């Protein structure tokens, strides 16, 4: 079984939760290997993992994670009680080509965004004059959904519009399922649920199971669960949620939207403008590198009209660049799949951590090949990825902040004296590799983390330890070293 964990780059909460998921998979379910996007090295970080568990080790790893200097999988490999093997799935050449296209796009993204805004504004002007009030109102809600993908906000508006227009939902099982789930969620008595959960977990405190695992795994006898009415509701809710198919739900939302539009659209001109608006949203996702594999398939059906419309908006060059980017992304999907299927190092039950586009693309390949897989999306706490930070990491190179030899000077003019002042292979790596890639390449971390951990023990200053991790020379006073030795 392949366990897909959907990555969200430069998102602290997502990385924290990915680390927790991997640690749980390792300690409870025995999943020893994690395959990674963005990496072509393999390691279990033996030196870093072997450091004794301590408040300082957790502080350093957590600080580096929060600053996007290490990823969730790396944090898990360092902190998990049992070793985790991190295995890179990338072809370095394909990865670097994708990165070059990303950086080229990044240099043009302001111009792309401005042209998209101008094109979108002209469409909105046409909508204001061509659409009736009801279609305009529904179109506004649909626009928010297309821009944010926030189903929680759009779904009530969709149901309200369907009811108002008597749009048929009788054969849309996933729509009915989500409606039932939303209704059930309103019935919970939250305080009582919390009390029941705390009481039940006291009975199972000596097990390794979480409350959700106990309920989902039918580990609680039915007669015992019957004593907890709110938890019994939770068990039914889990059962309903497990019946959701995101692909089927998405398709049924599109179907219901079409049925509502049949009631709202009055003229061919209104319909043509709606279709043009839909193509705009599709183009927007592609041009801003936010597309899914389904979007790229939809583009193939619309590329003639879309190409003409984007040419008029001055976006032809941007479209070509974005399509080149996604072509390499799809090739990397093929590389990942081939390694997962054929590489002995990736045999057996394994977790894989990839971004959203790769997750969807690999899912299609797994289904076609008859390979069992589970997809886990980490909780994001309602926050978006830190796009600015991600872009900064992608632009950085190996030379950033790294000293060149023993005579490297600190900013105050004094020479550094700790062990990192000598040349190491990570410092002499070729220019042009990103810190993002270095973070994911992972092998070098096992040299840096123990040294930065030692500096943290000596100085009690996590900022100095961070500098050492990034390759900056830090002076540790003789008294600090003696104080540490006296404690050992």
XYZ file of C-alpha atoms in Angstrom, residues 225-458:
234
model
C -19.759 2.988 22.717
C -23.497 3.063 23.417
C -22.710 4.652 26.790
C -21.302 7.680 24.973
C -24.082 9.181 22.805
C -21.966 12.027 21.361
C -19.112 9.677 20.480
C -21.654 7.363 18.868
C -22.732 10.312 16.694
C -19.044 10.871 15.907
C -18.718 7.238 14.785
C -21.671 7.701 12.402
C -20.129 10.951 11.149
C -16.816 9.204 10.421
C -18.747 6.526 8.531
C -20.436 9.173 6.383
C -17.212 11.072 5.759
C -15.503 7.887 4.629
C -18.050 7.613 1.815
C -17.001 10.924 0.260
C -15.208 10.627 -3.069
C -13.611 13.960 -3.886
C -13.511 13.188 -7.611
C -17.191 12.201 -7.671
C -18.205 15.140 -5.486
C -16.368 17.583 -7.756
C -18.063 16.100 -10.822
C -21.490 16.326 -9.175
C -20.923 19.942 -8.151
C -20.203 20.708 -11.814
C -23.358 18.798 -12.816
C -25.548 20.659 -10.330
C -24.010 23.978 -11.368
C -24.942 23.153 -14.965
C -28.525 22.358 -13.957
C -28.823 25.647 -12.093
C -27.444 27.523 -15.090
C -30.088 25.917 -17.302
C -32.638 27.732 -15.132
C -30.739 31.012 -14.875
C -29.346 31.543 -18.376
C -31.923 33.134 -20.646
C -30.035 33.955 -23.863
C -27.218 32.515 -26.014
C -25.195 35.644 -25.230
C -25.430 34.991 -21.483
C -24.354 31.381 -21.995
C -21.418 32.361 -24.223
C -20.212 34.848 -21.617
C -20.473 32.223 -18.852
C -18.371 29.794 -20.908
C -15.826 32.520 -21.639
C -15.668 33.317 -17.919
C -15.060 29.639 -17.130
C -12.196 29.606 -19.623
C -10.770 32.673 -17.882
C -10.725 30.873 -14.514
C -9.066 27.880 -16.169
C -6.452 30.130 -17.774
C -5.873 31.916 -14.488
C -5.036 28.653 -12.684
C -2.672 27.600 -15.459
C -0.954 30.975 -15.811
C -0.425 31.315 -12.028
C 0.868 27.712 -11.779
C -2.111 26.643 -9.665
C -3.550 24.062 -12.076
C -4.433 20.421 -11.440
C -4.086 17.497 -13.878
C -7.836 17.843 -14.540
C -7.275 21.484 -15.507
C -4.609 20.476 -18.013
C -7.000 17.967 -19.571
C -9.707 20.648 -19.748
C -7.222 22.943 -21.458
C -6.776 20.436 -24.290
C -10.502 20.765 -25.062
C -10.451 24.555 -24.905
C -7.010 25.481 -26.213
C -8.112 26.923 -29.562
C -10.610 29.390 -28.089
C -8.494 30.006 -25.002
C -5.391 30.669 -27.061
C -7.209 33.285 -29.078
C -8.713 34.961 -26.007
C -5.381 35.077 -24.165
C -3.626 36.474 -27.226
C -6.052 39.387 -27.114
C -5.171 39.910 -23.457
C -1.416 39.896 -24.118
C -0.908 36.549 -22.369
C 0.270 34.248 -25.168
C 3.906 34.197 -24.051
C 2.868 33.555 -20.439
C 0.666 30.668 -21.562
C 3.542 29.084 -23.488
C 5.839 29.375 -20.463
C 3.240 27.864 -18.116
C 2.563 24.961 -20.483
C 6.299 24.240 -20.661
C 6.392 24.196 -16.855
C 3.530 21.704 -16.601
C 4.986 19.502 -19.315
C 8.082 18.977 -17.148
C 5.913 18.459 -14.055
C 4.108 15.629 -15.856
C 7.432 14.089 -16.867
C 8.467 14.146 -13.215
C 5.210 12.324 -12.386
C 6.302 9.585 -14.783
C 9.706 9.435 -13.094
C 8.123 9.145 -9.644
C 5.749 6.416 -10.740
C 8.485 4.445 -12.474
C 10.651 4.546 -9.346
C 7.787 3.575 -7.061
C 6.969 0.589 -9.249
C 10.464 -0.590 -10.170
C 12.996 0.591 -7.564
C 13.648 -2.134 -4.924
C 14.449 0.602 -2.386
C 10.795 1.716 -2.605
C 9.240 -1.755 -2.375
C 6.679 -2.646 0.282
C 4.416 -0.344 2.256
C 5.670 3.210 1.896
C 4.669 6.842 2.473
C 5.261 9.362 -0.316
C 5.251 13.136 0.133
C 4.477 15.233 -2.942
C 2.757 18.504 -3.812
C -0.854 18.642 -4.961
C -0.344 18.349 -8.726
C 1.890 15.300 -8.294
C -0.549 13.793 -5.789
C -3.411 13.937 -8.282
C -1.247 12.769 -11.172
C 0.128 9.792 -9.259
C -3.354 8.863 -8.007
C -4.505 8.488 -11.611
C -1.547 6.240 -12.367
C -2.096 4.130 -9.238
C -5.744 3.590 -10.125
C -4.877 2.619 -13.686
C -2.221 0.165 -12.449
C -4.429 -1.363 -9.740
C -2.096 -0.234 -6.938
C -3.643 0.280 -3.492
C -3.155 3.769 -2.125
C -4.445 6.109 0.568
C -4.230 9.901 0.253
C -3.807 12.048 3.376
C -4.070 15.829 3.289
C -2.603 17.509 6.393
C -4.667 20.000 8.355
C -3.762 23.580 7.362
C -5.487 25.497 10.196
C -7.178 27.744 7.633
C -3.913 29.332 6.518
C -2.366 29.532 3.051
C 1.203 28.687 2.119
C 3.766 31.442 2.594
C 4.252 32.097 -1.105
C 6.780 34.871 -0.543
C 8.951 32.633 1.632
C 8.714 29.754 -0.832
C 9.819 32.024 -3.686
C 12.749 33.299 -1.598
C 13.874 29.746 -0.849
C 13.645 28.766 -4.505
C 15.846 31.723 -5.516
C 18.576 31.092 -2.939
C 21.748 29.244 -3.906
C 24.247 27.133 -2.042
C 26.585 30.059 -1.621
C 24.071 32.027 0.451
C 25.398 32.533 3.935
C 28.053 29.828 3.626
C 31.689 30.579 4.482
C 34.423 29.679 2.013
C 37.186 28.553 4.356
C 38.981 28.907 7.690
C 39.790 32.577 7.116
C 36.153 33.603 6.636
C 35.509 36.684 8.755
C 32.515 37.471 10.874
C 30.711 40.757 10.324
C 32.546 42.260 13.297
C 35.894 41.447 11.680
C 36.847 38.568 14.014
C 37.629 35.142 12.688
C 35.289 32.301 13.499
C 36.669 29.444 15.547
C 34.135 26.612 15.556
C 34.336 23.408 13.542
C 32.379 24.802 10.617
C 35.195 27.137 9.634
C 36.835 24.437 7.503
C 35.817 23.659 3.928
C 33.156 20.953 3.593
C 31.713 19.382 0.476
C 28.285 21.094 0.875
C 30.050 24.460 0.737
C 31.851 23.595 -2.466
C 28.757 22.356 -4.290
C 27.960 23.870 -7.685
C 26.335 27.274 -7.863
C 22.700 27.489 -8.859
C 21.269 24.793 -6.582
C 18.525 26.144 -4.358
C 18.291 26.022 -0.603
C 14.889 24.472 -1.194
C 16.632 21.727 -3.126
C 19.347 21.480 -0.479
C 16.694 21.126 2.210
C 15.076 18.341 0.261
C 18.340 16.779 -0.958
C 18.635 15.928 2.752
C 22.034 14.182 2.847
C 23.951 17.324 3.886
C 21.634 17.920 6.867
C 23.228 15.082 8.795
C 26.491 17.058 8.902
C 24.960 20.392 9.835
C 22.330 19.490 12.412
C 24.662 17.820 14.958
C 27.106 20.737 14.743
C 24.390 23.339 15.189
C 22.978 21.274 18.060
C 26.386 21.361 19.751
C 26.515 25.143 19.393
C 23.040 25.398 20.921
C 24.173 23.371 23.933
C 27.246 25.587 24.293
